[in-house]
Amino acid sequence: MRQVTVTEHLLLHQTKTPDASGKFTALFYDLILAAKTISKTMNKAGLLDILGATGEINVQGEQVQKLDAYANRVLIHRMERTGVLCAIASEENADFLRIPAQYKQGEYILIFDPLDGSSNVDVNVNVGTIFSILRRKSPSNNDVTLGDILQSGVEQVAAGYFLYGPSTMLVYSTGDGVHGFTLDPSVGEFLLSHPDLRIPEQGKVYSVNEGYYQYWDDATREVIEHFKGDANPLGKPYSARYIGSLVADFHRGLLNGGIYMYPVDNRNPGKAKGKLRYLCEASPLAYIAEQAGGAATNGTKRILELQPDELHERVPLFIGSKNDVEAVAEIYNKRRSTAE
Ligand code: AFP
């Protein structure tokens, strides 16, 4: 059987888009090249001196892993030269980066988490690169500003992730469904392996770090009890699965159904909004979830409609099968209206 490559798939999308200039396809091409470079290094990670922490603490207050720093460098180096971007924002950098003057400027903005789940990498667990693509709002002859980057999720032009696991996968959407590609290492090409992915409407699996139970409020405890009890649509407890690598936990839910949750907890007042970042984690994955027929909420509002005020804004996240996400929102809304 002849298999469709990701380049063919992108070109098909391009021909369906009136006035497409090919710039977006060029952006994707470079992104894929960067991911292939990261993937190749990931495959040899145990053999290179690239595991462990660098000793630095990033803007999130977390240990920077050597592979995190490496993936960030690869992505920035490759993407600032594409000629179609005006800015790059990474989870690892405190501020967004303007494209250096020596390179051609474009109208797109790329936001990414270079290596999500990287604290797991030393034990050979799946990690990934999550990305979001926006179009700048201000006129192109003006200096790009933070306002161009602080866009709500509905405004994304495309989003997706690369998953580095037993095989390397690319899952992306340009607003026309969700498509999954698997890297064939023998030819170095991503081949269409999961066309038109749909998240099952009803899941059977919940995914949350339950070690934080004592730090949750009553509404969050009720949410978790909903999935652990038998007064739910299954009439029995859901199975629990938690890798601790968002992109891997999300991917399982995308394929098999279920819900991933990272609620607010009171462990650390500085993280009172949860742990996950809106622009580089929650928003792109919410875009994928909705495009696949799933849903994503912060408990009371649709993730894609939130407006971030800061580059590294954090947000609680409940994402996956539509029925499960709706059940969560129902519990939070009921609790909120009784408290009012
Ligand atoms: P790292 O990239 O620092 O490993 O963080 C991963 C992450 O943001 C997300 O991928 C996980 O789902 C979540 O953190 C796990 O956090 P907990 O260890 O608090 O459960």
mmCIF file of N, CA and C in Angstrom, residues 208-332:
data_model
loop_
_atom_site.group_PDB
_atom_site.id
_atom_site.type_symbol
_atom_site.label_atom_id
_atom_site.label_comp_id
_atom_site.label_asym_id
_atom_site.label_seq_id
_atom_site.Cartn_x
_atom_site.Cartn_y
_atom_site.Cartn_z
ATOM 1 N N VAL A 208 -4.605 11.417 36.703
ATOM 2 C CA VAL A 208 -4.347 12.572 37.570
ATOM 3 C C VAL A 208 -3.286 12.165 38.586
ATOM 4 N N ASN A 209 -2.526 13.136 39.085
ATOM 5 C CA ASN A 209 -1.558 12.817 40.135
ATOM 6 C C ASN A 209 -2.286 12.832 41.477
ATOM 7 N N GLU A 210 -2.762 11.630 41.861
ATOM 8 C CA GLU A 210 -3.614 11.528 43.041
ATOM 9 C C GLU A 210 -2.837 11.684 44.347
ATOM 10 N N GLY A 211 -1.528 11.724 44.229
ATOM 11 C CA GLY A 211 -0.685 11.984 45.408
ATOM 12 C C GLY A 211 -0.964 13.354 46.010
ATOM 13 N N TYR A 212 -1.626 14.218 45.253
ATOM 14 C CA TYR A 212 -1.907 15.576 45.741
ATOM 15 C C TYR A 212 -3.285 15.681 46.393
ATOM 16 N N TYR A 213 -3.929 14.535 46.630
ATOM 17 C CA TYR A 213 -5.318 14.531 47.122
ATOM 18 C C TYR A 213 -5.524 15.492 48.299
ATOM 19 N N GLN A 214 -4.595 15.445 49.260
ATOM 20 C CA GLN A 214 -4.787 16.277 50.466
ATOM 21 C C GLN A 214 -4.664 17.777 50.170
ATOM 22 N N TYR A 215 -4.129 18.123 49.004
ATOM 23 C CA TYR A 215 -3.974 19.546 48.654
ATOM 24 C C TYR A 215 -5.134 20.074 47.810
ATOM 25 N N TRP A 216 -6.091 19.207 47.483
ATOM 26 C CA TRP A 216 -7.208 19.641 46.629
ATOM 27 C C TRP A 216 -8.365 20.191 47.466
ATOM 28 N N ASP A 217 -9.168 21.043 46.834
ATOM 29 C CA ASP A 217 -10.371 21.519 47.520
ATOM 30 C C ASP A 217 -11.484 20.462 47.375
ATOM 31 N N ASP A 218 -12.619 20.720 48.032
ATOM 32 C CA ASP A 218 -13.688 19.715 48.054
ATOM 33 C C ASP A 218 -14.256 19.442 46.655
ATOM 34 N N ALA A 219 -14.361 20.500 45.836
ATOM 35 C CA ALA A 219 -14.925 20.305 44.489
ATOM 36 C C ALA A 219 -14.033 19.351 43.683
ATOM 37 N N THR A 220 -12.721 19.545 43.782
ATOM 38 C CA THR A 220 -11.792 18.679 43.032
ATOM 39 C C THR A 220 -11.861 17.240 43.559
ATOM 40 N N ARG A 221 -11.968 17.112 44.880
ATOM 41 C CA ARG A 221 -12.094 15.744 45.431
ATOM 42 C C ARG A 221 -13.368 15.070 44.905
ATOM 43 N N GLU A 222 -14.440 15.870 44.790
ATOM 44 C CA GLU A 222 -15.701 15.293 44.276
ATOM 45 C C GLU A 222 -15.526 14.850 42.813
ATOM 46 N N VAL A 223 -14.773 15.648 42.057
ATOM 47 C CA VAL A 223 -14.510 15.292 40.654
ATOM 48 C C VAL A 223 -13.809 13.927 40.591
ATOM 49 N N ILE A 224 -12.786 13.758 41.402
ATOM 50 C CA ILE A 224 -12.014 12.501 41.349
ATOM 51 C C ILE A 224 -12.878 11.332 41.844
ATOM 52 N N GLU A 225 -13.694 11.592 42.888
ATOM 53 C CA GLU A 225 -14.595 10.539 43.398
ATOM 54 C C GLU A 225 -15.584 10.093 42.310
ATOM 55 N N HIS A 226 -15.987 11.056 41.459
ATOM 56 C CA HIS A 226 -16.911 10.727 40.361
ATOM 57 C C HIS A 226 -16.317 9.610 39.496
ATOM 58 N N PHE A 227 -15.003 9.727 39.209
ATOM 59 C CA PHE A 227 -14.371 8.726 38.333
ATOM 60 C C PHE A 227 -14.003 7.446 39.086
ATOM 61 N N LYS A 228 -13.817 7.553 40.402
ATOM 62 C CA LYS A 228 -13.423 6.362 41.180
ATOM 63 C C LYS A 228 -14.616 5.579 41.700
ATOM 64 N N GLY A 229 -15.788 6.248 41.719
ATOM 65 C CA GLY A 229 -16.969 5.599 42.304
ATOM 66 C C GLY A 229 -17.761 4.820 41.268
ATOM 67 N N ASP A 230 -19.042 4.565 41.605
ATOM 68 C CA ASP A 230 -19.863 3.851 40.621
ATOM 69 C C ASP A 230 -21.084 4.657 40.188
ATOM 70 N N ALA A 231 -21.173 5.929 40.683
ATOM 71 C CA ALA A 231 -22.296 6.775 40.253
ATOM 72 C C ALA A 231 -21.872 7.604 39.035
ATOM 73 N N ASN A 232 -21.289 6.940 38.081
ATOM 74 C CA ASN A 232 -20.856 7.606 36.838
ATOM 75 C C ASN A 232 -21.453 6.817 35.668
ATOM 76 N N PRO A 233 -21.331 7.291 34.446
ATOM 77 C CA PRO A 233 -21.984 6.595 33.320
ATOM 78 C C PRO A 233 -21.539 5.138 33.153
ATOM 79 N N LEU A 234 -20.344 4.780 33.637
ATOM 80 C CA LEU A 234 -19.905 3.375 33.515
ATOM 81 C C LEU A 234 -20.567 2.490 34.569
ATOM 82 N N GLY A 235 -20.997 3.140 35.672
ATOM 83 C CA GLY A 235 -21.579 2.375 36.781
ATOM 84 C C GLY A 235 -20.523 1.595 37.552
ATOM 85 N N LYS A 236 -19.252 1.938 37.365
ATOM 86 C CA LYS A 236 -18.146 1.268 38.073
ATOM 87 C C LYS A 236 -16.914 2.187 38.002
ATOM 88 N N PRO A 237 -15.920 1.944 38.839
ATOM 89 C CA PRO A 237 -14.743 2.825 38.802
ATOM 90 C C PRO A 237 -14.027 2.777 37.447
ATOM 91 N N TYR A 238 -13.531 3.948 37.039
ATOM 92 C CA TYR A 238 -12.681 4.015 35.854
ATOM 93 C C TYR A 238 -11.322 3.406 36.220
ATOM 94 N N SER A 239 -10.547 3.034 35.220
ATOM 95 C CA SER A 239 -9.157 2.633 35.485
ATOM 96 C C SER A 239 -8.316 3.890 35.649
ATOM 97 N N ALA A 240 -7.254 3.802 36.426
ATOM 98 C CA ALA A 240 -6.354 4.943 36.612
ATOM 99 C C ALA A 240 -5.058 4.703 35.842
ATOM 100 N N ARG A 241 -4.601 5.735 35.136
ATOM 101 C CA ARG A 241 -3.310 5.685 34.426
ATOM 102 C C ARG A 241 -2.665 7.051 34.549
ATOM 103 N N TYR A 242 -1.428 7.129 35.022
ATOM 104 C CA TYR A 242 -0.757 8.431 35.080
ATOM 105 C C TYR A 242 0.724 8.253 34.800
ATOM 106 N N ILE A 243 1.148 8.783 33.654
ATOM 107 C CA ILE A 243 2.559 8.683 33.284
ATOM 108 C C ILE A 243 3.333 9.847 33.895
ATOM 109 N N GLY A 244 2.678 11.009 33.967
ATOM 110 C CA GLY A 244 3.371 12.205 34.472
ATOM 111 C C GLY A 244 4.079 12.942 33.356
ATOM 112 N N SER A 245 3.690 12.599 32.134
ATOM 113 C CA SER A 245 4.206 13.258 30.944
ATOM 114 C C SER A 245 2.941 13.626 30.160
ATOM 115 N N LEU A 246 2.557 14.895 30.244
ATOM 116 C CA LEU A 246 1.258 15.324 29.708
ATOM 117 C C LEU A 246 1.008 14.839 28.290
ATOM 118 N N VAL A 247 2.012 15.008 27.447
ATOM 119 C CA VAL A 247 1.824 14.680 26.038
ATOM 120 C C VAL A 247 1.540 13.165 25.869
ATOM 121 N N ALA A 248 2.184 12.352 26.685
ATOM 122 C CA ALA A 248 1.958 10.899 26.602
ATOM 123 C C ALA A 248 0.597 10.529 27.197
ATOM 124 N N ASP A 249 0.253 11.149 28.335
ATOM 125 C CA ASP A 249 -1.060 10.881 28.934
ATOM 126 C C ASP A 249 -2.176 11.351 28.003
ATOM 127 N N PHE A 250 -1.966 12.512 27.368
ATOM 128 C CA PHE A 250 -2.979 13.034 26.451
ATOM 129 C C PHE A 250 -3.138 12.123 25.239
ATOM 130 N N HIS A 251 -2.013 11.659 24.723
ATOM 131 C CA HIS A 251 -2.037 10.826 23.513
ATOM 132 C C HIS A 251 -2.826 9.527 23.755
ATOM 133 N N ARG A 252 -2.629 8.945 24.930
ATOM 134 C CA ARG A 252 -3.400 7.731 25.262
ATOM 135 C C ARG A 252 -4.894 8.055 25.238
ATOM 136 N N GLY A 253 -5.265 9.198 25.808
ATOM 137 C CA GLY A 253 -6.674 9.599 25.829
ATOM 138 C C GLY A 253 -7.216 9.881 24.440
ATOM 139 N N LEU A 254 -6.375 10.453 23.598
ATOM 140 C CA LEU A 254 -6.806 10.762 22.224
ATOM 141 C C LEU A 254 -7.160 9.467 21.474
ATOM 142 N N LEU A 255 -6.337 8.459 21.684
ATOM 143 C CA LEU A 255 -6.561 7.194 20.970
ATOM 144 C C LEU A 255 -7.642 6.327 21.619
ATOM 145 N N ASN A 256 -7.612 6.249 22.954
ATOM 146 C CA ASN A 256 -8.484 5.280 23.636
ATOM 147 C C ASN A 256 -9.634 5.909 24.403
ATOM 148 N N GLY A 257 -9.634 7.232 24.532
ATOM 149 C CA GLY A 257 -10.648 7.900 25.353
ATOM 150 C C GLY A 257 -10.192 8.006 26.789
ATOM 151 N N GLY A 258 -10.906 8.845 27.566
ATOM 152 C CA GLY A 258 -10.548 9.057 28.962
ATOM 153 C C GLY A 258 -10.296 10.527 29.231
ATOM 154 N N ILE A 259 -9.909 10.806 30.460
ATOM 155 C CA ILE A 259 -9.709 12.203 30.852
ATOM 156 C C ILE A 259 -8.377 12.376 31.574
ATOM 157 N N TYR A 260 -7.656 13.435 31.224
ATOM 158 C CA TYR A 260 -6.429 13.833 31.921
ATOM 159 C C TYR A 260 -6.769 15.067 32.744
ATOM 160 N N MET A 261 -6.309 15.091 33.985
ATOM 161 C CA MET A 261 -6.631 16.240 34.852
ATOM 162 C C MET A 261 -5.393 16.749 35.570
ATOM 163 N N TYR A 262 -5.202 18.068 35.531
ATOM 164 C CA TYR A 262 -4.209 18.696 36.407
ATOM 165 C C TYR A 262 -4.897 19.887 37.068
ATOM 166 N N PRO A 263 -5.559 19.617 38.231
ATOM 167 C CA PRO A 263 -6.329 20.682 38.884
ATOM 168 C C PRO A 263 -5.429 21.625 39.686
ATOM 169 N N VAL A 264 -6.037 22.660 40.210
ATOM 170 C CA VAL A 264 -5.337 23.552 41.148
ATOM 171 C C VAL A 264 -5.118 22.774 42.444
ATOM 172 N N ASP A 265 -3.999 22.996 43.102
ATOM 173 C CA ASP A 265 -3.820 22.439 44.441
ATOM 174 C C ASP A 265 -3.148 23.500 45.303
ATOM 175 N N ASN A 266 -3.170 23.283 46.615
ATOM 176 C CA ASN A 266 -2.625 24.329 47.488
ATOM 177 C C ASN A 266 -1.252 23.982 48.054
ATOM 178 N N ARG A 267 -0.483 23.183 47.283
ATOM 179 C CA ARG A 267 0.888 22.863 47.716
ATOM 180 C C ARG A 267 1.748 24.100 47.783
ATOM 181 N N ASN A 268 1.552 24.964 46.799
ATOM 182 C CA ASN A 268 2.447 26.095 46.640
ATOM 183 C C ASN A 268 1.618 27.303 46.197
ATOM 184 N N PRO A 269 1.532 28.315 47.029
ATOM 185 C CA PRO A 269 0.688 29.459 46.675
ATOM 186 C C PRO A 269 1.093 30.082 45.335
ATOM 187 N N GLY A 270 2.347 29.959 44.950
ATOM 188 C CA GLY A 270 2.820 30.499 43.672
ATOM 189 C C GLY A 270 2.245 29.761 42.475
ATOM 190 N N LYS A 271 1.713 28.552 42.704
ATOM 191 C CA LYS A 271 1.149 27.777 41.603
ATOM 192 C C LYS A 271 -0.354 27.600 41.805
ATOM 193 N N ALA A 272 -0.985 28.630 42.355
ATOM 194 C CA ALA A 272 -2.418 28.523 42.678
ATOM 195 C C ALA A 272 -3.290 28.358 41.443
ATOM 196 N N LYS A 273 -2.725 28.483 40.253
ATOM 197 C CA LYS A 273 -3.508 28.292 39.030
ATOM 198 C C LYS A 273 -3.272 26.915 38.430
ATOM 199 N N GLY A 274 -2.606 26.029 39.138
ATOM 200 C CA GLY A 274 -2.253 24.732 38.558
ATOM 201 C C GLY A 274 -0.816 24.781 38.079
ATOM 202 N N LYS A 275 -0.390 23.725 37.396
ATOM 203 C CA LYS A 275 1.016 23.662 36.982
ATOM 204 C C LYS A 275 1.202 23.947 35.490
ATOM 205 N N LEU A 276 0.222 23.556 34.711
ATOM 206 C CA LEU A 276 0.431 23.559 33.260
ATOM 207 C C LEU A 276 0.300 24.959 32.652
ATOM 208 N N ARG A 277 1.043 25.181 31.603
ATOM 209 C CA ARG A 277 1.091 26.497 30.960
ATOM 210 C C ARG A 277 0.000 26.598 29.895
ATOM 211 N N TYR A 278 -0.662 27.747 29.870
ATOM 212 C CA TYR A 278 -1.756 27.928 28.906
ATOM 213 C C TYR A 278 -1.252 27.878 27.463
ATOM 214 N N LEU A 279 -0.288 28.746 27.141
ATOM 215 C CA LEU A 279 0.065 28.937 25.728
ATOM 216 C C LEU A 279 0.800 27.754 25.107
ATOM 217 N N CYS A 280 1.649 27.093 25.891
ATOM 218 C CA CYS A 280 2.462 26.047 25.249
ATOM 219 C C CYS A 280 2.009 24.624 25.601
ATOM 220 N N GLU A 281 1.025 24.478 26.480
ATOM 221 C CA GLU A 281 0.552 23.123 26.803
ATOM 222 C C GLU A 281 -0.975 23.018 26.649
ATOM 223 N N ALA A 282 -1.702 23.763 27.500
ATOM 224 C CA ALA A 282 -3.164 23.585 27.547
ATOM 225 C C ALA A 282 -3.850 23.995 26.244
ATOM 226 N N SER A 283 -3.487 25.167 25.724
ATOM 227 C CA SER A 283 -4.191 25.674 24.545
ATOM 228 C C SER A 283 -3.972 24.783 23.307
ATOM 229 N N PRO A 284 -2.716 24.423 22.952
ATOM 230 C CA PRO A 284 -2.561 23.554 21.774
ATOM 231 C C PRO A 284 -3.219 22.188 21.935
ATOM 232 N N LEU A 285 -3.140 21.606 23.147
ATOM 233 C CA LEU A 285 -3.755 20.279 23.313
ATOM 234 C C LEU A 285 -5.284 20.390 23.306
ATOM 235 N N ALA A 286 -5.811 21.512 23.821
ATOM 236 C CA ALA A 286 -7.264 21.718 23.777
ATOM 237 C C ALA A 286 -7.733 21.831 22.324
ATOM 238 N N TYR A 287 -6.914 22.473 21.499
ATOM 239 C CA TYR A 287 -7.241 22.602 20.067
ATOM 240 C C TYR A 287 -7.319 21.215 19.426
ATOM 241 N N ILE A 288 -6.338 20.380 19.739
ATOM 242 C CA ILE A 288 -6.331 19.002 19.203
ATOM 243 C C ILE A 288 -7.552 18.232 19.732
ATOM 244 N N ALA A 289 -7.789 18.354 21.042
ATOM 245 C CA ALA A 289 -8.911 17.612 21.647
ATOM 246 C C ALA A 289 -10.225 17.982 20.957
ATOM 247 N N GLU A 290 -10.466 19.275 20.804
ATOM 248 C CA GLU A 290 -11.748 19.695 20.196
ATOM 249 C C GLU A 290 -11.831 19.276 18.735
ATOM 250 N N GLN A 291 -10.732 19.388 18.034
ATOM 251 C CA GLN A 291 -10.736 18.989 16.619
ATOM 252 C C GLN A 291 -11.009 17.490 16.471
ATOM 253 N N ALA A 292 -10.706 16.725 17.525
ATOM 254 C CA ALA A 292 -10.938 15.275 17.488
ATOM 255 C C ALA A 292 -12.273 14.900 18.132
ATOM 256 N N GLY A 293 -13.088 15.905 18.445
ATOM 257 C CA GLY A 293 -14.415 15.621 19.018
ATOM 258 C C GLY A 293 -14.422 15.546 20.525
ATOM 259 N N GLY A 294 -13.300 15.857 21.167
ATOM 260 C CA GLY A 294 -13.223 15.863 22.629
ATOM 261 C C GLY A 294 -13.448 17.268 23.170
ATOM 262 N N ALA A 295 -13.030 17.495 24.406
ATOM 263 C CA ALA A 295 -13.258 18.796 25.038
ATOM 264 C C ALA A 295 -12.146 19.095 26.031
ATOM 265 N N ALA A 296 -12.080 20.360 26.444
ATOM 266 C CA ALA A 296 -11.085 20.766 27.447
ATOM 267 C C ALA A 296 -11.629 21.963 28.216
ATOM 268 N N THR A 297 -11.525 21.881 29.555
ATOM 269 C CA THR A 297 -12.026 22.966 30.403
ATOM 270 C C THR A 297 -11.012 23.251 31.508
ATOM 271 N N ASN A 298 -11.133 24.454 32.090
ATOM 272 C CA ASN A 298 -10.321 24.728 33.288
ATOM 273 C C ASN A 298 -11.160 24.385 34.529
ATOM 274 N N GLY A 299 -12.301 23.802 34.321
ATOM 275 C CA GLY A 299 -13.233 23.459 35.406
ATOM 276 C C GLY A 299 -14.561 24.144 35.152
ATOM 277 N N THR A 300 -14.486 25.405 34.748
ATOM 278 C CA THR A 300 -15.732 26.147 34.513
ATOM 279 C C THR A 300 -15.804 26.761 33.127
ATOM 280 N N LYS A 301 -14.650 26.951 32.482
ATOM 281 C CA LYS A 301 -14.678 27.584 31.150
ATOM 282 C C LYS A 301 -13.907 26.763 30.137
ATOM 283 N N ARG A 302 -14.342 26.894 28.882
ATOM 284 C CA ARG A 302 -13.666 26.217 27.776
ATOM 285 C C ARG A 302 -12.243 26.777 27.663
ATOM 286 N N ILE A 303 -11.263 25.892 27.642
ATOM 287 C CA ILE A 303 -9.849 26.317 27.591
ATOM 288 C C ILE A 303 -9.612 27.246 26.397
ATOM 289 N N LEU A 304 -10.146 26.897 25.236
ATOM 290 C CA LEU A 304 -9.836 27.672 24.026
ATOM 291 C C LEU A 304 -10.355 29.107 24.077
ATOM 292 N N GLU A 305 -11.291 29.380 24.987
ATOM 293 C CA GLU A 305 -11.828 30.745 25.042
ATOM 294 C C GLU A 305 -11.150 31.605 26.093
ATOM 295 N N LEU A 306 -10.216 31.041 26.849
ATOM 296 C CA LEU A 306 -9.540 31.835 27.883
ATOM 297 C C LEU A 306 -8.586 32.824 27.229
ATOM 298 N N GLN A 307 -8.391 33.952 27.883
ATOM 299 C CA GLN A 307 -7.467 34.968 27.360
ATOM 300 C C GLN A 307 -6.263 35.048 28.314
ATOM 301 N N PRO A 308 -5.076 34.635 27.858
ATOM 302 C CA PRO A 308 -3.920 34.712 28.764
ATOM 303 C C PRO A 308 -3.451 36.160 28.961
ATOM 304 N N ASP A 309 -3.004 36.475 30.177
ATOM 305 C CA ASP A 309 -2.486 37.827 30.469
ATOM 306 C C ASP A 309 -0.972 37.833 30.539
ATOM 307 N N GLU A 310 -0.391 36.630 30.688
ATOM 308 C CA GLU A 310 1.071 36.539 30.803
ATOM 309 C C GLU A 310 1.574 35.438 29.893
ATOM 310 N N LEU A 311 2.850 35.559 29.519
ATOM 311 C CA LEU A 311 3.447 34.566 28.622
ATOM 312 C C LEU A 311 3.435 33.158 29.240
ATOM 313 N N HIS A 312 3.751 33.085 30.528
ATOM 314 C CA HIS A 312 3.854 31.768 31.164
ATOM 315 C C HIS A 312 2.676 31.495 32.095
ATOM 316 N N GLU A 313 1.520 32.037 31.732
ATOM 317 C CA GLU A 313 0.326 31.841 32.564
ATOM 318 C C GLU A 313 0.001 30.353 32.724
ATOM 319 N N ARG A 314 -0.349 30.000 33.948
ATOM 320 C CA ARG A 314 -0.727 28.607 34.224
ATOM 321 C C ARG A 314 -2.237 28.485 34.306
ATOM 322 N N VAL A 315 -2.706 27.262 34.102
ATOM 323 C CA VAL A 315 -4.158 27.056 34.075
ATOM 324 C C VAL A 315 -4.465 25.616 34.509
ATOM 325 N N PRO A 316 -5.559 25.417 35.276
ATOM 326 C CA PRO A 316 -5.963 24.033 35.548
ATOM 327 C C PRO A 316 -6.459 23.410 34.250
ATOM 328 N N LEU A 317 -6.272 22.109 34.103
ATOM 329 C CA LEU A 317 -6.655 21.478 32.830
ATOM 330 C C LEU A 317 -7.382 20.153 33.044
ATOM 331 N N PHE A 318 -8.527 20.014 32.375
ATOM 332 C CA PHE A 318 -9.292 18.765 32.340
ATOM 333 C C PHE A 318 -9.568 18.531 30.866
ATOM 334 N N ILE A 319 -9.037 17.469 30.304
ATOM 335 C CA ILE A 319 -9.051 17.344 28.843
ATOM 336 C C ILE A 319 -9.251 15.896 28.421
ATOM 337 N N GLY A 320 -10.026 15.695 27.369
ATOM 338 C CA GLY A 320 -10.197 14.338 26.849
ATOM 339 C C GLY A 320 -11.590 14.102 26.317
ATOM 340 N N SER A 321 -12.164 12.939 26.674
ATOM 341 C CA SER A 321 -13.486 12.548 26.174
ATOM 342 C C SER A 321 -14.544 13.562 26.593
ATOM 343 N N LYS A 322 -15.440 13.888 25.642
ATOM 344 C CA LYS A 322 -16.424 14.948 25.848
ATOM 345 C C LYS A 322 -17.283 14.712 27.102
ATOM 346 N N ASN A 323 -17.829 13.502 27.245
ATOM 347 C CA ASN A 323 -18.728 13.248 28.380
ATOM 348 C C ASN A 323 -18.004 13.415 29.711
ATOM 349 N N ASP A 324 -16.758 12.971 29.755
ATOM 350 C CA ASP A 324 -15.995 13.042 31.006
ATOM 351 C C ASP A 324 -15.656 14.491 31.366
ATOM 352 N N VAL A 325 -15.292 15.277 30.354
ATOM 353 C CA VAL A 325 -14.947 16.686 30.609
ATOM 354 C C VAL A 325 -16.214 17.445 31.027
ATOM 355 N N GLU A 326 -17.326 17.112 30.395
ATOM 356 C CA GLU A 326 -18.587 17.780 30.769
ATOM 357 C C GLU A 326 -18.990 17.424 32.208
ATOM 358 N N ALA A 327 -18.725 16.198 32.612
ATOM 359 C CA ALA A 327 -19.055 15.782 33.989
ATOM 360 C C ALA A 327 -18.261 16.621 34.993
ATOM 361 N N VAL A 328 -17.001 16.889 34.661
ATOM 362 C CA VAL A 328 -16.145 17.705 35.538
ATOM 363 C C VAL A 328 -16.725 19.122 35.651
ATOM 364 N N ALA A 329 -17.053 19.715 34.500
ATOM 365 C CA ALA A 329 -17.581 21.089 34.501
ATOM 366 C C ALA A 329 -18.886 21.160 35.295
ATOM 367 N N GLU A 330 -19.694 20.110 35.187
ATOM 368 C CA GLU A 330 -20.967 20.087 35.916
ATOM 369 C C GLU A 330 -20.723 20.124 37.425
ATOM 370 N N ILE A 331 -19.755 19.346 37.885
ATOM 371 C CA ILE A 331 -19.469 19.306 39.328
ATOM 372 C C ILE A 331 -18.948 20.662 39.813
ATOM 373 N N TYR A 332 -17.996 21.241 39.087
ATOM 374 C CA TYR A 332 -17.455 22.548 39.508
ATOM 375 C C TYR A 332 -18.537 23.624 39.476
#
